[in-house]
PDB file of C-alpha atoms in Angstrom:
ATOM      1  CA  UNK A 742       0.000   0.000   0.000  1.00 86.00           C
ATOM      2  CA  UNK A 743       1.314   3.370  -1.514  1.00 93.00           C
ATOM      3  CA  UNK A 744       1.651   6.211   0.966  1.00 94.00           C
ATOM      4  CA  UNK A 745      -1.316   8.104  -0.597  1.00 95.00           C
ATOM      5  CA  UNK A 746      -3.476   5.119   0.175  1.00 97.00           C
ATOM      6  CA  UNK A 747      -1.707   4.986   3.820  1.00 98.00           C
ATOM      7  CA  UNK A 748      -2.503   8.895   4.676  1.00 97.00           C
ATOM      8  CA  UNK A 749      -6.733   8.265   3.543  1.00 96.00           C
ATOM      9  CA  UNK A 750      -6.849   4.992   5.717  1.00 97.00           C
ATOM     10  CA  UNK A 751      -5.382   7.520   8.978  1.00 98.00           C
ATOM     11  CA  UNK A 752      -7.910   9.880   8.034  1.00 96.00           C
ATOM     12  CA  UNK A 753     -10.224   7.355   8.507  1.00 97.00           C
ATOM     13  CA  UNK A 754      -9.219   6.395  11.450  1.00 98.00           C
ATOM     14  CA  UNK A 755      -9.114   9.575  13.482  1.00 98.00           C
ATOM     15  CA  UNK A 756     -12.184  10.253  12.144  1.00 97.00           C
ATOM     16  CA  UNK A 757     -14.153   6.804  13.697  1.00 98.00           C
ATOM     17  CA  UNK A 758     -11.805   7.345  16.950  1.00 98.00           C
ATOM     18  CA  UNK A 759     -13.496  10.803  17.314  1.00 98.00           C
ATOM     19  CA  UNK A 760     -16.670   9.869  16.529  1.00 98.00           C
ATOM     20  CA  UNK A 761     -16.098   6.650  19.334  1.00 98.00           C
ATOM     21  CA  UNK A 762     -14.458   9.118  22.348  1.00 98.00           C
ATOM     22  CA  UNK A 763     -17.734  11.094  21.837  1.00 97.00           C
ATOM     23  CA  UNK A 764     -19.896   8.299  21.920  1.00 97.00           C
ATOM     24  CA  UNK A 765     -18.357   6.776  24.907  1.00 97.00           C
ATOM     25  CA  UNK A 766     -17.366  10.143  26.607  1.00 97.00           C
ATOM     26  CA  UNK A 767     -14.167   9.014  27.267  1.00 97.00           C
ATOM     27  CA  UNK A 768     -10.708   7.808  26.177  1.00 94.00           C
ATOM     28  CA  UNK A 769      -7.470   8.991  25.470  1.00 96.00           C
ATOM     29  CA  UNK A 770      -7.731  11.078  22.437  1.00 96.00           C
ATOM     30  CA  UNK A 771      -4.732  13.301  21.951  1.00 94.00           C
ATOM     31  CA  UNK A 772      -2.008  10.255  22.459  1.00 96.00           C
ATOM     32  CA  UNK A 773      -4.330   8.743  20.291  1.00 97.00           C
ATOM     33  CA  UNK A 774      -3.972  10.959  17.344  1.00 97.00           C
ATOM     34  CA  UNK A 775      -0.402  11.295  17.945  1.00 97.00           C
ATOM     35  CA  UNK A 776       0.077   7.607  17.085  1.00 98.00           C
ATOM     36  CA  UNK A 777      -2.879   7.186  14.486  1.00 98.00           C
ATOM     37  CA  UNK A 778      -0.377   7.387  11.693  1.00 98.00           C
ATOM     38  CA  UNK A 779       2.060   4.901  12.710  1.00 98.00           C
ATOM     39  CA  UNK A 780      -0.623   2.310  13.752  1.00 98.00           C
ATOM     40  CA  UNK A 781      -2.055   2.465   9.973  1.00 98.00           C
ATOM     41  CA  UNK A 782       1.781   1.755   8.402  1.00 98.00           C
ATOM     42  CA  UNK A 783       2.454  -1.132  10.433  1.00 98.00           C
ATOM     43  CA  UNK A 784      -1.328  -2.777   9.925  1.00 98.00           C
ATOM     44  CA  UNK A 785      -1.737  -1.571   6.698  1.00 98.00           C
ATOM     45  CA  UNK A 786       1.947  -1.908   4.981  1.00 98.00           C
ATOM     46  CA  UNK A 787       4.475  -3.861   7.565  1.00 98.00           C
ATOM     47  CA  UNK A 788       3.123  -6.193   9.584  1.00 98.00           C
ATOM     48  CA  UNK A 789       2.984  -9.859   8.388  1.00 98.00           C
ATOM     49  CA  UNK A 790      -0.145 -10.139  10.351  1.00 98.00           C
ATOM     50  CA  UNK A 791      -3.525 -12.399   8.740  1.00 98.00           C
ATOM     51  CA  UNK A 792      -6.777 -10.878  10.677  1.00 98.00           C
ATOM     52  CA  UNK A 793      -8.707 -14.720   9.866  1.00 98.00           C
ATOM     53  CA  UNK A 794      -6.139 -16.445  11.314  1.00 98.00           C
ATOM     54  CA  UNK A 795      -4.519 -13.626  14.486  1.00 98.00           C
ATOM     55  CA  UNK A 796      -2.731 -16.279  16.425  1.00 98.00           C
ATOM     56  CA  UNK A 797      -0.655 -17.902  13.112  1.00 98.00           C
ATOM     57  CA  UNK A 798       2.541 -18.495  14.541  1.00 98.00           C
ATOM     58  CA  UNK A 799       4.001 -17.048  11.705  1.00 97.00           C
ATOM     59  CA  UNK A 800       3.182 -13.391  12.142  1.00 98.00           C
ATOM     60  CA  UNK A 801       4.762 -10.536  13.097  1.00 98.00           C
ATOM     61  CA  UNK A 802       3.916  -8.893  16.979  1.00 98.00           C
ATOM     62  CA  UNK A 803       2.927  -5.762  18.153  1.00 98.00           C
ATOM     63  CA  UNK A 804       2.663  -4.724  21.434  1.00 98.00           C
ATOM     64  CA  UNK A 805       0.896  -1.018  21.961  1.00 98.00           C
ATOM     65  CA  UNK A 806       2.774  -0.655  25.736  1.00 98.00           C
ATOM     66  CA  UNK A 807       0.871   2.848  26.123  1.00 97.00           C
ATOM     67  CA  UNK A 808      -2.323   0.796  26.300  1.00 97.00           C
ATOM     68  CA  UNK A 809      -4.138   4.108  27.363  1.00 96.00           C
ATOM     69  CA  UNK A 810      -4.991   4.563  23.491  1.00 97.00           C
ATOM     70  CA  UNK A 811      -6.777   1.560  23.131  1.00 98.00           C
ATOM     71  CA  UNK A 812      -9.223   3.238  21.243  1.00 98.00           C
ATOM     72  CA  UNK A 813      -6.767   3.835  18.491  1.00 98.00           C
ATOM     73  CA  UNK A 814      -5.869   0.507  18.211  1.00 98.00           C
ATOM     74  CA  UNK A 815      -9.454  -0.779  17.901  1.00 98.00           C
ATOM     75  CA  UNK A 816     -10.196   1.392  15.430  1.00 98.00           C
ATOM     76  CA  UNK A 817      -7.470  -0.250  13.566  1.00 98.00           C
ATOM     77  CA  UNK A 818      -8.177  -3.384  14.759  1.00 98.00           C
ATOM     78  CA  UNK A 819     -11.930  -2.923  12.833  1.00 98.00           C
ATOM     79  CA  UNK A 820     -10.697  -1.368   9.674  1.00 98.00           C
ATOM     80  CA  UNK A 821      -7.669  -4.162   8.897  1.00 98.00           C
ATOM     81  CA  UNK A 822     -10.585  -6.886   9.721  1.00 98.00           C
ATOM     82  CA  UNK A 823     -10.016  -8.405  12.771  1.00 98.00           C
ATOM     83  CA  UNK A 824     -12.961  -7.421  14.654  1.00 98.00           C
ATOM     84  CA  UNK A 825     -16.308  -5.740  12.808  1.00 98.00           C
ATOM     85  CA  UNK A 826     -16.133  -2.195  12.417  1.00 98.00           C
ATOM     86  CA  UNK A 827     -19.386  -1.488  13.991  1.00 98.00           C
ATOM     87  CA  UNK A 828     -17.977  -3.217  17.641  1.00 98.00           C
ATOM     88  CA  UNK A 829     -16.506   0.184  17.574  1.00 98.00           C
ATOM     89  CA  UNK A 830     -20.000   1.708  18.949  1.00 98.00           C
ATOM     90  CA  UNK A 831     -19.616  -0.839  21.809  1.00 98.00           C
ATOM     91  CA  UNK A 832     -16.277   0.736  23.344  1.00 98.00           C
ATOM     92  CA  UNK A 833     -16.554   0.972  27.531  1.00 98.00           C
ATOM     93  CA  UNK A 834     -20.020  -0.153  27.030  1.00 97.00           C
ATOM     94  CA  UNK A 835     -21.324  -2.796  29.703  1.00 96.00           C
ATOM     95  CA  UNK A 836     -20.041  -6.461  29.032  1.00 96.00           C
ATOM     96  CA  UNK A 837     -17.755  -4.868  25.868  1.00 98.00           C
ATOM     97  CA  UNK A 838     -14.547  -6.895  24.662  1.00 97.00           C
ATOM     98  CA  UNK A 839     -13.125  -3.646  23.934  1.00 98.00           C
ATOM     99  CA  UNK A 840     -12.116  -1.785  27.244  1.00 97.00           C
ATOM    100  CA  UNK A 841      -9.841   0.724  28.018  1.00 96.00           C
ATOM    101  CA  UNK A 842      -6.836  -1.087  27.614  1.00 97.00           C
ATOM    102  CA  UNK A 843      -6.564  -4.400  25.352  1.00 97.00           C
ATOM    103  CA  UNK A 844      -7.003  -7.457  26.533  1.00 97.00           C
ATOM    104  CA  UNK A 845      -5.227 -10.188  24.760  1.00 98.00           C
ATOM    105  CA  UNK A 846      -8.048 -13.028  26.168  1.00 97.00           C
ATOM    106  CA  UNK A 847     -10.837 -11.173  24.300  1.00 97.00           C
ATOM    107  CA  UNK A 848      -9.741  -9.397  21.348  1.00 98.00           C
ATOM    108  CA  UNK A 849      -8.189 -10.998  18.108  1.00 98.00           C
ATOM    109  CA  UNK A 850      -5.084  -9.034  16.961  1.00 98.00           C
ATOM    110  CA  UNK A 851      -3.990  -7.771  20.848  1.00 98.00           C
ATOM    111  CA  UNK A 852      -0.323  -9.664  21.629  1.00 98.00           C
ATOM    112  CA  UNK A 853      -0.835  -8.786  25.168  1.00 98.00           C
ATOM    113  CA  UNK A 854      -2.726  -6.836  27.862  1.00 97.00           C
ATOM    114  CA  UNK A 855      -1.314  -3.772  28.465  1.00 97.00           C
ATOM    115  CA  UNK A 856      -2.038  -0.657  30.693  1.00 88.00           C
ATOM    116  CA  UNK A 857       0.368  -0.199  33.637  1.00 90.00           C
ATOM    117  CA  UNK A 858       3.075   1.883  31.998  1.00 95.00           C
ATOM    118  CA  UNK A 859       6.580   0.119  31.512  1.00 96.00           C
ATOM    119  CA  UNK A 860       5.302  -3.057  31.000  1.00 96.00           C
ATOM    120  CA  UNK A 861       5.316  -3.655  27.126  1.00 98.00           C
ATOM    121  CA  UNK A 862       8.881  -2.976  26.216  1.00 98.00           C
ATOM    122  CA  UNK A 863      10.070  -5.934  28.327  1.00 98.00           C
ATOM    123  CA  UNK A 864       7.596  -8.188  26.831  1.00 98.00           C
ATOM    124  CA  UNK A 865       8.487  -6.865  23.504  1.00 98.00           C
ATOM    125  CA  UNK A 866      12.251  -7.956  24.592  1.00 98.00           C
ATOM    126  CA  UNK A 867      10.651 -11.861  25.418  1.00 98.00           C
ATOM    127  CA  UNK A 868       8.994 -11.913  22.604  1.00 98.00           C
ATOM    128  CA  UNK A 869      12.106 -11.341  20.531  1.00 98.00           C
ATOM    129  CA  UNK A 870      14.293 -13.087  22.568  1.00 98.00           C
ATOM    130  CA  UNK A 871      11.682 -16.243  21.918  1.00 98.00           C
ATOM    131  CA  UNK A 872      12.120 -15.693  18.527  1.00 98.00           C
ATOM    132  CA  UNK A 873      16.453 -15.921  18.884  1.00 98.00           C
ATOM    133  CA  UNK A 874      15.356 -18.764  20.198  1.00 98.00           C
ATOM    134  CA  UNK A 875      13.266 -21.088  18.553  1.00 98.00           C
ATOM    135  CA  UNK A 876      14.999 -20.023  14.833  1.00 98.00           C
ATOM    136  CA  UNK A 877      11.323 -18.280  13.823  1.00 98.00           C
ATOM    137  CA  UNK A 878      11.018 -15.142  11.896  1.00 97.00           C
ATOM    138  CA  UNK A 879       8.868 -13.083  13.277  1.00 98.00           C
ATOM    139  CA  UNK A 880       9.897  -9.638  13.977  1.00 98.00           C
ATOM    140  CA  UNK A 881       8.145  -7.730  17.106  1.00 98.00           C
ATOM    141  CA  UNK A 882       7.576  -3.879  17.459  1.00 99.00           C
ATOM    142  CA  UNK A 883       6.534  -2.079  20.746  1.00 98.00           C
ATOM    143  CA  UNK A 884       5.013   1.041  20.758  1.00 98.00           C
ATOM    144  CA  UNK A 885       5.718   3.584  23.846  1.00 98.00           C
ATOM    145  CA  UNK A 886       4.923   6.727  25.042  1.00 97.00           C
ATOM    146  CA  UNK A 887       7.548   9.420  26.010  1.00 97.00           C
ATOM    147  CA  UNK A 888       6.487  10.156  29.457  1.00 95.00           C
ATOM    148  CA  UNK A 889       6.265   6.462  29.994  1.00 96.00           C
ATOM    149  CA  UNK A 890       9.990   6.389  29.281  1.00 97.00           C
ATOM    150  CA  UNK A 891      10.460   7.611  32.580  1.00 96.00           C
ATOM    151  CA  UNK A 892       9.375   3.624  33.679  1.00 96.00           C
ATOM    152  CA  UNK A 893      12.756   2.326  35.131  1.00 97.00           C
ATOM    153  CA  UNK A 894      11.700  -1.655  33.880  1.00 98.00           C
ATOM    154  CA  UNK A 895      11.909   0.274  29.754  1.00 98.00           C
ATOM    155  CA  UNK A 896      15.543   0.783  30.656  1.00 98.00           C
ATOM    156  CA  UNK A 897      16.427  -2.651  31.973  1.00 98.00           C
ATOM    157  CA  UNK A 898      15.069  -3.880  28.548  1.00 98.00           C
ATOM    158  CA  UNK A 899      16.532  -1.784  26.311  1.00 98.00           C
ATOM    159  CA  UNK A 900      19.731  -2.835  28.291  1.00 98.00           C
ATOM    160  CA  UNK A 901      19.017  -6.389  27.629  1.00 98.00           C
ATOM    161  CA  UNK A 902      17.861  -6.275  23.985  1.00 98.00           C
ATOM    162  CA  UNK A 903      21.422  -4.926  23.435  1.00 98.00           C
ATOM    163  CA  UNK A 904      23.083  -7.837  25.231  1.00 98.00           C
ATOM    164  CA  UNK A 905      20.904 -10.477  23.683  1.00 98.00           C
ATOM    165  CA  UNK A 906      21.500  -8.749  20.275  1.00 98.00           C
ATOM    166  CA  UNK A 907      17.867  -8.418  19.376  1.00 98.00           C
ATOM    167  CA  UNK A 908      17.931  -6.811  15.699  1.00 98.00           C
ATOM    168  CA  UNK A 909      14.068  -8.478  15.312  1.00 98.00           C
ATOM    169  CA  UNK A 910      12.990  -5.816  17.929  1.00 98.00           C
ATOM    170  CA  UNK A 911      11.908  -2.302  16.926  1.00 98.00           C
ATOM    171  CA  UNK A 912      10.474  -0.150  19.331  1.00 98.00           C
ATOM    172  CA  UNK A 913       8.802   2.945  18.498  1.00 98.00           C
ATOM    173  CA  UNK A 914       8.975   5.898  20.954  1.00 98.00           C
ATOM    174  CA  UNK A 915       5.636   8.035  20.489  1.00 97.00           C
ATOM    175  CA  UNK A 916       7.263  11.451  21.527  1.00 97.00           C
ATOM    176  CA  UNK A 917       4.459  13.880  21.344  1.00 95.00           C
ATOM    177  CA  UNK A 918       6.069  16.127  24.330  1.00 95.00           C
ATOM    178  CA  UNK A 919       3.105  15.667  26.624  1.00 89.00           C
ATOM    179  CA  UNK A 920       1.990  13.057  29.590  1.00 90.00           C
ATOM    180  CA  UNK A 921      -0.796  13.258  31.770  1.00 85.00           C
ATOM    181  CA  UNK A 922      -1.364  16.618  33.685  1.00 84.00           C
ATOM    182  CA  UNK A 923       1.860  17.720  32.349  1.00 85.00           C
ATOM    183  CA  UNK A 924       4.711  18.596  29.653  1.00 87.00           C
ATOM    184  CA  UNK A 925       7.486  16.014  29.389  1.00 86.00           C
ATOM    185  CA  UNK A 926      10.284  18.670  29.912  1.00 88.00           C
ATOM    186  CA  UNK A 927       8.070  20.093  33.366  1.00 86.00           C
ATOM    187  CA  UNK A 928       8.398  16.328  35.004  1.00 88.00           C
ATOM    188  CA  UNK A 929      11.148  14.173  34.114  1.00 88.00           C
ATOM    189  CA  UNK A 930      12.397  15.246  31.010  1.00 89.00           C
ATOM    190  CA  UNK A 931      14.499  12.402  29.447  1.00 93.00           C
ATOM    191  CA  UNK A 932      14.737  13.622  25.560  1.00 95.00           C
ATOM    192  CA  UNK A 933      17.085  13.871  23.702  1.00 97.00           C
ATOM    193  CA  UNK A 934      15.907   9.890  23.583  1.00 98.00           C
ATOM    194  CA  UNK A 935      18.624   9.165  20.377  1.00 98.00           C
ATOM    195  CA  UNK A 936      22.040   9.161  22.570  1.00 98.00           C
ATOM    196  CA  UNK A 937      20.481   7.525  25.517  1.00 98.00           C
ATOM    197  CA  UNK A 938      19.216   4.608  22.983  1.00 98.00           C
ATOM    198  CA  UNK A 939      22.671   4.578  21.202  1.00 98.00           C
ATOM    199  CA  UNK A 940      24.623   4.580  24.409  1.00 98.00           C
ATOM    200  CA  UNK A 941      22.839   1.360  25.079  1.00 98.00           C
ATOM    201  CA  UNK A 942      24.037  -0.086  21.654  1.00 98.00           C
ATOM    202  CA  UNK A 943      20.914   0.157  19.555  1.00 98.00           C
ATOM    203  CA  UNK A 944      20.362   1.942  16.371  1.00 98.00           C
ATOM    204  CA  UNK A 945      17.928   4.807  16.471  1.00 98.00           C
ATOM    205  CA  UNK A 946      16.025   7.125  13.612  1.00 98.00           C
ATOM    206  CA  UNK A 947      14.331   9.956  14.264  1.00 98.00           C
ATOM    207  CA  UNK A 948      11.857  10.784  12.163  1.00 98.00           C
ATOM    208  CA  UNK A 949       8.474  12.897  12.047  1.00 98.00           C
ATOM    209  CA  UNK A 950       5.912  10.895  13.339  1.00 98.00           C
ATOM    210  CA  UNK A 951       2.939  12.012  11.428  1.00 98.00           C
ATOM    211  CA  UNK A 952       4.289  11.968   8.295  1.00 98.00           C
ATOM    212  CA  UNK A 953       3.533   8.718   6.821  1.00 98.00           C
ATOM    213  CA  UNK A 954       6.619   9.243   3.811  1.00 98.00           C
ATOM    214  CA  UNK A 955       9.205   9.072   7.038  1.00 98.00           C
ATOM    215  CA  UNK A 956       7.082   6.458   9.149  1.00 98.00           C
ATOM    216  CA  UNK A 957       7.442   3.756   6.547  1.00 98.00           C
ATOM    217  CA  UNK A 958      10.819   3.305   5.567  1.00 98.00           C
ATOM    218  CA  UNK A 959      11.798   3.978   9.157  1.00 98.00           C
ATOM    219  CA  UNK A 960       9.576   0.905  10.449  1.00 98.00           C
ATOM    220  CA  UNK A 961      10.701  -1.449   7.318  1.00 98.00           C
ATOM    221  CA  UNK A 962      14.545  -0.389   8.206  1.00 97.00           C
ATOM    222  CA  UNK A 963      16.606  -3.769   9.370  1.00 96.00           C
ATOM    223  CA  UNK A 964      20.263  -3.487  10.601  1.00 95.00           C
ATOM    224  CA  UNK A 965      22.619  -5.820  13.276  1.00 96.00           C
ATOM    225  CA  UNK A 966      21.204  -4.015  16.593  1.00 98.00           C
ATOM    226  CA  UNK A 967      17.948  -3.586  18.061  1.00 98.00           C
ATOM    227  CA  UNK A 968      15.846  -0.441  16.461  1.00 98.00           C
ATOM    228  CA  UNK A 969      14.670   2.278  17.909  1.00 98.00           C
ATOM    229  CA  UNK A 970      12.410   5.083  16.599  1.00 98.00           C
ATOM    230  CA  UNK A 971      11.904   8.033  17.485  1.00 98.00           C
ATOM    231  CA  UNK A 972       9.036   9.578  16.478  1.00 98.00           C
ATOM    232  CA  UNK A 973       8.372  13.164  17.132  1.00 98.00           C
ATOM    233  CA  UNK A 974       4.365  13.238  16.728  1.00 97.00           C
ATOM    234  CA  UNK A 975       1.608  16.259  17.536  1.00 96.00           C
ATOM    235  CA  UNK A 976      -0.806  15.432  21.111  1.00 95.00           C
ATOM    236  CA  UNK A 977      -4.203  15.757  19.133  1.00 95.00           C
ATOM    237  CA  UNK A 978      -2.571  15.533  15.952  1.00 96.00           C
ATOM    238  CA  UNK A 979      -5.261  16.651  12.857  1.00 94.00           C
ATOM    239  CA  UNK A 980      -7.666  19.115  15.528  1.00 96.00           C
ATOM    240  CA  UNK A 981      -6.427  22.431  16.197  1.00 96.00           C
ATOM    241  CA  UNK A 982      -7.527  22.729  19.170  1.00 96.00           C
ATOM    242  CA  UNK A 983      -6.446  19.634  20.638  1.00 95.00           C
ATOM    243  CA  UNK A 984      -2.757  19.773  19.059  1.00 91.00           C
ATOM    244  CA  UNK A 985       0.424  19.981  21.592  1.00 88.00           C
ATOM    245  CA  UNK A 986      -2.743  20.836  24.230  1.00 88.00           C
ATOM    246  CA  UNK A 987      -2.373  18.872  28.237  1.00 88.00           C
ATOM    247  CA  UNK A 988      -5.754  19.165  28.873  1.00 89.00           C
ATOM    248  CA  UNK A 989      -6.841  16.650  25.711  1.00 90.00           C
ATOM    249  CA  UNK A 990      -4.675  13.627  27.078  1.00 90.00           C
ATOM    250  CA  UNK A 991      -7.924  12.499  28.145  1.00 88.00           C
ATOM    251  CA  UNK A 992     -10.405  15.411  28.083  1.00 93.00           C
ATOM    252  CA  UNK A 993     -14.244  14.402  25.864  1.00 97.00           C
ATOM    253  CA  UNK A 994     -15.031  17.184  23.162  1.00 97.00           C
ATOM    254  CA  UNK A 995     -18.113  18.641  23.593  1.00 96.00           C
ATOM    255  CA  UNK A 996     -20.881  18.925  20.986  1.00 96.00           C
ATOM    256  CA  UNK A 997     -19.635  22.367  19.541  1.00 97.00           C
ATOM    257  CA  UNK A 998     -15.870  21.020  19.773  1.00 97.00           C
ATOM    258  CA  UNK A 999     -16.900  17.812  17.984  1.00 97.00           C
ATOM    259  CA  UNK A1000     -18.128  19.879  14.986  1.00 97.00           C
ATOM    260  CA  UNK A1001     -14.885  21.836  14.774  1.00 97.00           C
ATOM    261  CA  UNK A1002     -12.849  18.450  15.011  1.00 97.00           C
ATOM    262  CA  UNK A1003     -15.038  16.487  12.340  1.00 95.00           C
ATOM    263  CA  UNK A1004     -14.787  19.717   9.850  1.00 95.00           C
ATOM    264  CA  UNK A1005     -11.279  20.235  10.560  1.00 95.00           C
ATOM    265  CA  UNK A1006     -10.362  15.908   9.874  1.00 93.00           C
ATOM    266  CA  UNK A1007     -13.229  15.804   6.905  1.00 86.00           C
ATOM    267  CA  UNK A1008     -11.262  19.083   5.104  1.00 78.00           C
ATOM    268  CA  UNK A1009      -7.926  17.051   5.391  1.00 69.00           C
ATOM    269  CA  UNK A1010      -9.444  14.688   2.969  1.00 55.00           C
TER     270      UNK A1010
END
């Protein structure tokens, strides 16, 4: 899938996870528009993954480790097939699959439950290190936040994806500048993330996060060492309003808001 093609499917996609945050009046939206666009290259161009068949041994893993954005990856989730598109509507509802943070035992197409912060790079790092093992070739990507960078246990993996020499691991870094209540440089500001990441002994591109032309090549790139990307992304990428804004880690739009936001995403297509 051309990058053209890539760009309409995001569109897409931001504009069913808006429509969803609204209906559910909640979620995570601005970390969810900051990693819209890289969720639609990997399911849509890099992943080896077969939505009839989501446990094939054969096929690549993701693991979202901010599992805040759920939403995001739901969306997704519906559009690439492996759940219907209208289980969307059902999102926090009563006796739902889809909660606010995946769960691996009830969706098709989540690797693992996620939601306490720091927890997905490591399994990202066993899942790899599985791989080294058994001679498969699978390759696994992990998606974190920045401010969840700040997670000691992220460290310790990135420390032993080095040693174990894990070039099947990528792990994408979704640096939109802003955590919960709070700018990343006002708490525990740990960017520059490339020299940290190379001092460990992995390799690390920094691209623009929301531009699908740098997203792509960056997430199909394969070297010796373990990959790390660093994606510098918009908080409520696509809505004015919301973009680079604290308040919309989790704040609900309301009705005059949500007009703005669905003229503003419509336009872009």
């Amino acid at each position: 899938m051309q990058t053209n093609d890539l760009e309409g499917i995001a569109r897409q996609i931001r504009h069913r996870d808006l429509q969803a945050v609204v209906e559910a009046g909640a979620g995570h939206i601005g970390g969810e528009m900051s990693a819209i666009d890289i969720l639609t290259a990997l399911y849509f161009r890099v992943l080896r993954v077969w939505p009839d068949q989501p446990r094939i041994p054969q096929r690549d893993r993701f693991v979202l480790s901010k599992g805040h954005v759920a939403l995001a990856l739901y969306v997704t989730l519906a559009k690439r097939g492996f759940i219907p598109e209208e289980e969307v509507s059902t999102f926090l509802k009563p006796h739902s699959r889809l909660n606010g943070h995946p769960n691996c035992n009830k969706v098709p197409g989540v690797e693992t439950n996620t939601g306490p912060l720091g927890h997905g790079l490591p399994v990202a790092v066993g899942m790899a290190k599985a791989a080294k093992l058994t001679g498969a070739d699978y390759h696994t990507y992990v998606m974190t936040g920045d401010g969840e960078m700040q997670e000691g246990s992220n460290w310790e993996a990135i420390s032993a994806a080095a040693q174990f020499g894990l070039d099947n691991l990528t792990l994408i870094i979704d640096h939109n500048r802003f955590q919960q209540g709070a700018s990343l440089k006002d708490t525990n500001n740990l960017a520059p993330f490339k020299p940290k990441l190379e001092a460990f002994g992995w390799d690390v591109t920094e691209i623009n996060g929301n531009t699908m032309a740098e997203i792509v090549p960056a997430l199909e790139r394969r070297g010796g060492k373990p990959h790390c990307i660093v994606a510098h992304t918009n908080k409520g990428h696509g809505i004015s309003f919301m973009q680079d804004t604290v308040d919309w880690h989790h704040k609900v739009p309301n009705q005059d808001q949500y007009k703005i936001a669905l003229g503003e995403l419509s336009e872009a297509n």
